[in-house]
XYZ file of C-alpha atoms in Angstrom:
603
model
C 143.334 184.670 385.479
C 144.404 181.396 383.901
C 143.019 180.761 380.449
C 141.228 177.661 381.625
C 138.585 177.505 384.312
C 140.690 174.811 385.873
C 144.402 174.095 385.679
C 145.557 171.579 383.127
C 146.811 169.255 385.837
C 143.347 169.188 387.280
C 141.889 168.721 383.833
C 144.277 165.913 383.028
C 143.365 164.096 386.177
C 139.660 164.731 385.852
C 139.221 164.652 382.113
C 142.260 162.854 380.804
C 144.135 159.962 382.318
C 141.655 159.496 385.123
C 138.395 160.631 383.591
C 136.904 157.291 382.769
C 133.236 156.564 382.480
C 132.415 152.994 383.361
C 129.519 151.586 381.372
C 127.308 148.707 382.355
C 127.910 145.139 381.274
C 127.215 144.336 377.660
C 124.927 141.521 376.719
C 126.800 138.440 375.479
C 125.208 138.797 372.038
C 126.682 142.267 371.690
C 129.965 141.615 373.411
C 131.000 138.405 371.684
C 131.848 138.194 368.044
C 131.334 134.856 366.434
C 135.111 134.310 366.114
C 136.916 131.019 366.300
C 137.949 129.349 369.509
C 141.610 129.027 370.430
C 143.687 127.542 373.201
C 142.243 124.242 374.474
C 138.880 124.974 372.886
C 138.253 128.166 374.860
C 136.353 130.802 372.882
C 138.441 133.842 372.062
C 137.375 136.877 374.073
C 135.773 139.438 371.809
C 133.906 142.682 372.252
C 132.167 145.049 369.837
C 131.337 148.697 370.377
C 130.358 151.781 368.396
C 131.589 155.365 368.569
C 129.129 157.871 367.112
C 130.238 161.259 365.832
C 129.010 164.611 364.585
C 130.876 167.661 363.383
C 130.298 171.238 362.259
C 126.927 171.466 363.993
C 127.163 175.271 363.788
C 124.410 176.018 366.268
C 121.775 173.759 364.695
C 119.402 172.205 367.217
C 116.096 172.292 365.349
C 115.376 171.353 361.746
C 114.796 175.039 361.166
C 116.217 177.757 358.939
C 116.105 181.033 360.878
C 116.945 182.959 357.696
C 113.826 181.748 355.864
C 111.713 181.274 359.005
C 110.749 177.790 357.856
C 111.810 174.167 358.167
C 115.225 173.568 356.673
C 115.368 172.164 353.157
C 117.906 171.975 350.356
C 118.104 170.442 346.891
C 119.039 167.068 348.396
C 116.260 167.281 351.006
C 118.679 167.069 353.908
C 117.517 167.799 357.430
C 119.585 169.433 360.159
C 119.899 169.708 363.908
C 120.659 167.884 367.120
C 116.994 167.021 367.680
C 117.199 164.699 364.665
C 120.647 163.436 365.664
C 119.302 162.590 369.124
C 116.734 160.233 367.602
C 119.433 158.451 365.588
C 121.676 158.203 368.646
C 118.928 156.579 370.686
C 118.259 154.115 367.865
C 121.922 153.098 367.814
C 122.044 152.794 371.588
C 119.006 150.518 371.589
C 120.558 148.372 368.872
C 124.083 148.169 370.278
C 123.406 148.508 373.988
C 123.768 151.937 375.554
C 126.960 151.026 377.391
C 128.606 149.755 374.236
C 128.584 153.213 372.647
C 130.338 156.553 372.904
C 129.327 159.910 371.405
C 131.835 162.538 370.229
C 132.029 165.674 368.070
C 134.746 167.281 365.926
C 134.008 170.960 366.525
C 132.410 174.162 365.227
C 129.527 173.989 367.649
C 128.579 177.448 368.935
C 128.501 179.624 365.799
C 126.470 179.549 362.629
C 122.761 180.128 363.272
C 120.766 182.953 364.756
C 120.099 180.630 367.703
C 123.796 180.472 368.553
C 124.249 184.183 367.813
C 121.381 185.152 370.115
C 122.935 183.403 373.106
C 126.375 184.845 372.411
C 125.341 188.446 371.745
C 121.687 189.260 372.465
C 121.044 187.245 375.639
C 124.635 186.203 376.275
C 125.558 183.180 378.332
C 128.343 185.270 379.881
C 125.917 187.653 381.594
C 125.417 187.468 385.328
C 122.814 184.747 385.862
C 122.844 184.299 382.093
C 121.227 181.383 380.288
C 122.745 178.001 379.529
C 123.753 177.796 375.889
C 121.214 175.805 373.822
C 124.010 173.717 372.308
C 125.263 172.791 375.770
C 121.743 171.887 376.861
C 121.122 169.720 373.805
C 124.507 167.985 373.824
C 124.259 167.322 377.555
C 120.800 165.823 377.086
C 122.049 163.592 374.273
C 124.983 162.496 376.398
C 128.114 163.492 374.513
C 131.360 162.081 375.880
C 133.751 164.615 374.318
C 134.004 167.305 371.651
C 137.008 168.743 369.867
C 137.320 172.494 369.520
C 136.558 173.987 366.113
C 137.925 177.262 364.795
C 134.490 178.902 365.049
C 134.449 178.206 368.794
C 136.726 181.251 369.098
C 134.586 183.667 367.035
C 132.838 185.201 370.037
C 135.978 185.473 372.146
C 137.519 183.304 374.820
C 135.089 184.309 377.631
C 132.081 182.964 375.688
C 133.976 179.779 374.879
C 135.021 179.297 378.500
C 131.449 179.783 379.683
C 130.227 177.253 377.131
C 132.927 174.846 378.304
C 131.768 175.329 381.884
C 128.178 174.530 380.889
C 129.056 171.281 379.113
C 128.934 167.957 380.955
C 131.737 166.681 378.720
C 135.252 167.966 378.007
C 136.149 170.257 375.118
C 139.392 168.867 373.737
C 142.237 170.695 372.025
C 145.690 169.146 372.305
C 147.083 171.809 369.974
C 145.423 174.794 371.669
C 148.199 176.040 373.936
C 148.655 178.918 376.353
C 150.801 181.447 374.491
C 153.026 182.140 377.498
C 153.508 178.703 379.041
C 152.883 176.561 375.939
C 150.873 174.252 378.167
C 147.490 172.950 377.006
C 144.762 175.559 377.394
C 142.124 172.823 377.178
C 142.065 169.140 378.013
C 144.028 167.359 375.267
C 142.284 164.021 375.615
C 139.881 161.892 377.584
C 139.974 158.151 378.222
C 136.698 156.289 378.553
C 136.241 152.755 379.881
C 133.776 150.367 378.318
C 132.962 147.393 380.532
C 132.927 143.996 378.867
C 131.492 140.711 380.177
C 135.031 139.341 380.305
C 136.146 141.352 383.332
C 138.542 143.405 381.247
C 137.492 146.952 380.370
C 138.254 148.402 376.956
C 140.008 151.731 377.379
C 139.129 154.133 374.553
C 141.180 157.324 374.248
C 139.738 160.358 372.472
C 142.395 162.882 371.395
C 141.065 166.276 370.322
C 142.836 168.441 367.742
C 141.715 171.831 366.479
C 142.686 173.929 363.480
C 145.943 175.930 363.294
C 144.173 178.536 361.152
C 142.583 179.962 364.300
C 145.776 181.980 364.731
C 144.888 183.822 361.506
C 141.096 183.788 361.426
C 140.571 184.841 365.041
C 143.772 186.759 365.639
C 141.870 189.506 367.463
C 140.524 187.016 369.997
C 143.504 184.705 370.497
C 146.571 186.816 369.678
C 149.000 186.787 372.604
C 146.731 184.389 374.494
C 146.846 181.089 372.641
C 148.921 179.426 369.935
C 147.914 176.536 367.695
C 150.692 174.222 366.476
C 150.209 171.560 363.815
C 148.001 168.530 364.200
C 150.673 166.061 363.133
C 153.221 167.128 365.735
C 150.726 167.173 368.594
C 149.281 163.805 367.619
C 152.825 162.400 367.504
C 153.321 163.708 371.034
C 150.107 162.399 372.565
C 149.305 159.106 370.827
C 152.341 157.244 372.269
C 151.506 158.716 375.668
C 147.944 157.452 375.445
C 149.145 153.994 374.465
C 151.591 153.952 377.374
C 148.717 154.886 379.680
C 146.916 151.727 378.631
C 144.638 152.921 375.846
C 143.437 149.932 373.834
C 141.829 152.079 371.154
C 142.869 155.590 370.077
C 140.418 157.812 368.231
C 141.323 161.306 367.055
C 138.590 163.919 366.811
C 140.114 166.444 364.429
C 138.672 169.751 363.298
C 140.664 169.485 360.109
C 139.790 168.256 356.645
C 141.369 165.446 354.689
C 142.772 167.196 351.611
C 146.262 168.041 352.864
C 145.797 171.631 351.679
C 145.519 175.038 353.352
C 143.418 178.049 352.408
C 145.947 180.339 354.084
C 148.958 179.355 351.984
C 152.262 179.594 353.814
C 151.210 182.271 356.300
C 151.684 179.698 359.037
C 153.767 176.509 358.766
C 150.939 174.145 359.700
C 148.509 172.384 357.376
C 144.848 173.358 357.649
C 143.351 170.090 356.370
C 145.691 167.564 357.944
C 143.510 164.642 359.091
C 144.848 162.300 356.416
C 148.427 163.358 357.169
C 147.908 162.544 360.839
C 146.689 159.051 359.942
C 149.577 158.562 357.532
C 152.379 159.874 359.739
C 151.445 159.022 363.331
C 151.355 155.331 364.274
C 148.953 154.033 366.895
C 145.706 155.663 365.721
C 142.667 153.496 365.007
C 140.171 156.042 363.675
C 139.790 159.754 362.961
C 136.550 161.713 363.115
C 137.135 164.422 360.506
C 135.623 167.918 360.594
C 135.981 171.439 359.207
C 135.674 170.711 355.472
C 131.858 170.379 355.360
C 132.144 167.229 353.250
C 130.611 163.796 353.610
C 133.063 160.916 353.979
C 131.243 157.737 355.055
C 134.406 155.625 355.175
C 137.955 156.228 354.009
C 141.111 154.298 354.836
C 144.618 155.736 355.092
C 147.653 153.499 355.445
C 150.134 154.497 358.115
C 153.587 154.808 356.553
C 155.421 153.338 359.531
C 153.217 150.385 360.441
C 151.232 149.702 357.281
C 148.081 149.666 359.397
C 144.871 151.010 357.859
C 143.294 153.894 359.770
C 139.599 154.543 359.174
C 138.442 158.144 358.645
C 134.888 159.442 358.484
C 133.341 162.889 358.210
C 129.591 163.286 358.749
C 127.963 166.060 356.767
C 127.625 169.447 358.487
C 124.840 170.852 360.673
C 123.704 167.467 361.948
C 122.800 166.203 358.484
C 124.675 162.949 359.119
C 125.811 160.848 362.072
C 129.010 158.836 361.734
C 129.188 155.356 363.239
C 132.618 153.849 363.878
C 132.117 150.129 364.523
C 134.969 148.385 366.328
C 135.632 144.729 367.005
C 138.370 144.003 369.528
C 139.908 140.710 370.558
C 141.847 139.789 373.714
C 145.431 138.952 372.771
C 148.538 138.694 374.923
C 146.969 140.385 377.906
C 145.317 143.321 376.131
C 142.493 144.270 373.806
C 143.527 144.637 370.160
C 141.450 146.138 367.362
C 140.688 143.328 364.932
C 138.328 145.264 362.696
C 137.242 148.880 362.353
C 134.911 150.459 359.845
C 132.579 153.403 359.533
C 129.340 154.487 357.913
C 126.956 157.419 358.168
C 123.264 157.697 358.966
C 121.101 160.375 357.337
C 119.175 162.547 359.777
C 116.376 163.028 357.258
C 115.297 159.473 358.082
C 114.542 160.429 361.687
C 111.902 162.475 363.458
C 113.012 165.189 365.856
C 113.442 163.912 369.396
C 110.746 165.572 371.478
C 113.072 165.433 374.467
C 115.268 167.998 372.701
C 112.531 170.112 371.100
C 110.678 170.418 374.416
C 113.880 171.239 376.268
C 114.649 174.202 374.012
C 111.189 175.289 372.851
C 111.360 178.605 374.728
C 114.810 179.460 373.357
C 113.628 178.685 369.843
C 110.561 180.925 370.194
C 112.673 183.824 371.475
C 115.015 183.615 368.503
C 112.188 183.319 365.967
C 110.627 186.473 367.425
C 113.991 188.259 367.345
C 114.797 187.503 363.703
C 111.325 188.558 362.549
C 111.679 192.116 363.853
C 111.095 194.574 360.986
C 113.984 197.002 360.450
C 112.798 198.814 357.310
C 111.409 198.386 353.812
C 112.803 197.672 350.360
C 111.578 199.146 347.087
C 112.287 195.933 345.180
C 113.403 192.375 345.747
C 117.140 191.726 345.658
C 118.667 188.235 345.634
C 122.056 186.542 345.449
C 120.837 183.858 343.017
C 123.207 185.119 340.292
C 125.623 187.121 342.435
C 128.444 184.608 342.021
C 128.816 185.590 338.359
C 127.082 188.977 338.066
C 127.404 192.316 339.860
C 124.083 192.309 341.717
C 122.457 195.105 343.791
C 122.295 192.932 346.915
C 126.114 192.713 347.047
C 126.304 196.428 346.256
C 124.242 196.933 349.416
C 126.973 195.348 351.523
C 129.621 197.444 349.819
C 127.792 200.758 350.112
C 127.201 200.191 353.836
C 130.852 199.293 354.388
C 132.180 202.203 352.316
C 129.929 204.757 354.008
C 130.865 203.415 357.443
C 134.586 203.693 356.714
C 134.238 207.181 355.182
C 132.428 208.387 358.289
C 135.060 206.842 360.551
C 137.943 208.502 358.681
C 136.243 211.896 358.288
C 138.408 214.793 359.456
C 141.532 212.661 359.645
C 144.714 212.199 357.635
C 143.134 209.774 355.178
C 139.731 211.432 354.801
C 140.368 212.530 351.202
C 141.403 209.127 349.892
C 138.843 207.198 347.821
C 137.240 204.263 349.633
C 136.862 200.902 347.919
C 135.008 197.974 349.458
C 135.121 194.179 349.155
C 132.226 191.781 349.615
C 131.493 188.123 348.968
C 128.394 186.163 348.073
C 128.216 184.127 351.279
C 124.934 182.454 350.392
C 123.313 181.945 347.002
C 119.869 181.916 348.622
C 120.027 185.259 350.460
C 117.158 187.611 349.707
C 116.030 191.110 350.571
C 112.290 191.077 349.791
C 110.214 193.877 348.380
C 108.303 195.443 351.258
C 109.170 194.771 354.892
C 112.780 193.868 355.681
C 113.552 191.939 358.865
C 116.628 191.056 360.885
C 116.611 187.575 359.368
C 116.864 189.059 355.872
C 120.005 190.998 356.789
C 121.388 188.046 358.738
C 120.892 185.778 355.747
C 122.863 188.187 353.588
C 125.778 188.282 356.031
C 125.756 185.044 358.095
C 129.259 185.393 359.548
C 130.305 187.423 362.584
C 132.892 189.405 360.624
C 133.835 192.930 361.659
C 134.957 195.856 359.489
C 138.421 197.329 358.979
C 140.034 199.950 356.741
C 143.396 199.166 355.122
C 145.674 201.380 353.022
C 146.428 199.898 349.576
C 147.804 200.979 346.196
C 146.395 200.607 342.707
C 148.973 197.926 341.915
C 148.009 195.984 345.023
C 144.323 196.171 344.133
C 145.127 194.691 340.720
C 146.958 191.791 342.385
C 144.056 191.354 344.790
C 141.507 191.175 341.976
C 143.654 188.773 339.942
C 143.861 186.463 342.942
C 140.107 186.652 343.456
C 139.432 185.902 339.778
C 140.934 182.405 340.070
C 137.457 181.517 341.346
C 136.259 181.168 337.750
C 136.837 178.146 335.519
C 138.816 179.094 332.417
C 136.330 179.020 329.535
C 137.298 179.606 325.914
C 135.507 182.189 323.809
C 132.598 180.589 322.007
C 132.411 177.591 324.350
C 129.056 176.994 326.059
C 128.703 178.543 329.513
C 126.888 176.839 332.376
C 126.796 179.268 335.324
C 126.554 176.379 337.778
C 129.877 174.997 336.515
C 131.618 178.323 336.000
C 132.644 179.020 339.592
C 134.577 177.454 342.478
C 137.666 176.646 340.399
C 140.601 175.275 342.398
C 138.029 174.367 345.093
C 137.632 178.062 345.930
C 134.543 178.529 348.122
C 132.098 181.343 347.427
C 133.257 183.228 350.518
C 136.764 183.459 349.059
C 135.671 185.325 345.937
C 135.552 189.095 346.397
C 133.846 191.740 344.310
C 135.364 195.184 344.853
C 133.287 198.335 344.504
C 134.476 201.888 343.850
C 136.189 201.105 340.564
C 135.339 199.243 337.352
C 136.911 196.197 335.743
C 136.278 193.165 333.562
C 137.256 189.570 334.308
C 138.252 187.754 331.108
C 137.608 184.098 331.928
C 139.116 182.965 328.620
C 142.515 184.012 329.959
C 144.623 182.000 332.420
C 144.691 182.756 336.119
C 146.848 185.783 336.853
C 146.059 187.726 333.692
C 142.284 188.055 333.756
C 141.665 191.599 335.003
C 141.241 194.029 332.114
C 140.026 197.617 331.827
C 140.689 198.297 335.518
C 139.650 201.919 335.957
C 138.990 204.483 338.642
C 136.669 207.396 337.838
C 136.779 206.458 334.162
C 140.575 206.413 333.831
C 143.060 203.513 333.983
C 144.031 202.993 337.587
C 147.334 204.519 338.699
C 149.469 201.693 340.183
C 150.947 204.150 342.696
C 147.664 205.769 343.738
C 146.531 205.178 347.309
C 143.117 203.864 348.262
C 141.323 202.859 351.429
C 139.883 199.344 351.283
C 136.899 198.568 353.498
C 137.500 194.912 354.282
C 136.234 192.321 356.744
C 138.482 191.108 359.527
C 138.658 187.573 358.103
C 140.207 188.830 354.901
C 142.336 191.438 356.689
C 143.842 188.781 358.956
C 144.788 186.574 356.005
C 141.691 184.459 355.506
C 141.661 183.149 351.945
C 145.352 184.052 351.521
C 144.612 187.177 349.463
C 147.743 189.247 348.742
C 148.859 192.516 350.364
C 145.909 193.256 352.645
C 147.130 191.425 355.795
C 150.370 193.431 355.680
C 148.697 196.709 354.702
C 148.487 199.561 357.186
C 145.334 199.426 359.288
C 143.670 202.842 359.340
C 140.606 201.905 361.399
C 138.852 198.883 362.847
C 135.500 198.277 364.484
C 134.314 195.553 366.874
C 130.717 195.657 365.602
C 129.656 192.835 363.300
C 129.128 193.912 359.698
C 125.729 192.260 359.865
C 124.689 194.630 362.645
C 126.123 197.578 360.732
C 123.885 196.647 357.786
C 120.877 196.333 360.103
C 121.592 199.738 361.668
C 122.036 201.310 358.220
C 118.660 200.007 357.048
C 117.016 201.152 360.292
C 118.493 204.634 359.924
C 117.446 204.940 356.278
C 114.038 203.415 356.863
C 113.982 202.129 353.306
C 116.321 200.455 350.822
C 116.228 201.359 347.142
C 118.785 199.657 344.916
C 118.318 202.360 342.295
C 120.099 204.758 344.660
C 123.305 202.753 345.040
C 123.471 199.803 342.632
C 125.799 199.924 339.633
C 127.510 197.384 337.395
C 131.154 197.837 338.343
C 132.448 194.492 337.062
C 131.462 191.843 334.535
C 132.717 188.580 333.098
C 134.006 188.695 329.526
C 135.732 186.477 326.959
C 138.011 188.262 324.525
C 136.196 191.484 325.350
C 132.695 190.091 324.821
C 130.439 190.031 327.925
C 129.483 186.512 329.046
C 126.087 187.595 330.377
């Protein structure tokens, strides 16, 4: 079967060069700028319109946290979800005129909450007569015009993504998502929309979608041999001139790529992960870029194109539907075409809006099903365990992940060639608010501890490689001199390292001396009470993200794979708790690592 549910030629005709949506006439007040007259006193033809954008929605429809079973809240009192975004969108449409607006997204739509997980795995949209994905229902109801593909779109495999694509009333765009065999686009690269003006001349707005090259690493199991993902800059350079030659008056790029110019995967692939700014700088002919992937808030940022000197406006709305970007354009009729005279951007905060009852009513049943699912009791816990300090201390709740992973790998290797090798395990503090309560433990508790759909692997490593691995991980800490004050909140995330790219390894003991420079911090590395043998072999229980190169940790991606499982680690934890019936940290928790300065413990 072809990778797409329709051939690209059909897509290009239906969702690219020919897929234009004709809006109604704008009111003169909205369509005309004040501008000066020209040419025998005739007023210059002007038109204003707004392109709204979201990104990194990650399965958020309701202002609800399925992990805490309560309304979402954070220290900044942000709200989340498409129900809130819908209210903001309708406000903008009333203000600007519905037909003077477009609505787009920059990807990472169908993964991230238990709502999105439920309709990928528990009641999957791919089943015969299966449900329509809640994100498709909500985005269709809001009236999206296009969405770029995010890397997390591929987490559940291509069949789930294709079904989601089929259920959307708008195209999923990915100019740099190519069929591995033909190198033709696997998804529509772009869409051109027409906005009708009162001057008899439509404004043609092209939306070019670009996804993240890191998909080739992060979801290798799902896309390997099926799709390839070249760089954003080269694909933009290919398509932007084409769009201009097709008559596009305005070109907007929806890019699932941050603005930093850096990559978390190092040089594993020759394409930049966070390339939005590079695209603006290197590719002429772009008017605006909706930025995604980085989970940052950029209300308005201008990048000067090296070739033309033109300023390109970039904006990234905060994740999960916390913000809505507004690109405001003013175009003027010059020399037989519309030309962008002014472009700017701003963001609206969804915490200023009530949830749109149109959306909450539409998906009330789906929400109730998921709430019931996550509140299923799977066992009990003897004491509360939290991740509140797990970023700088060896905490029992992270030990829980590691003991489950190590036991699972030991059982899988039992009776085989590597059964006698010691098993180590890596785990990260994915969330600093995860909690296993004393008493009843539910699915949502386990899901909050492990929010990603990672699977488990076993890789063969040496003592020397483990040392390198731990040294790389330890760059997460800010170098802090002995005797200097320590603020735990400012101690971590050095070099912009996210929490999920710091690993604690169980099965051995070590200290991390944060007074030392990066690369020489691991001291007292021992196995069974003795200094580790650099040549000794170990089995490392590791998640598929890390094993495939995520985070650019050394050695593991090239290490021999001894075993792999398709079951999510989250579900393995749930099954472990169900089988045990109870969780008691006293049975498995131990302090295997600690932070020190010149040999003195920090905590």
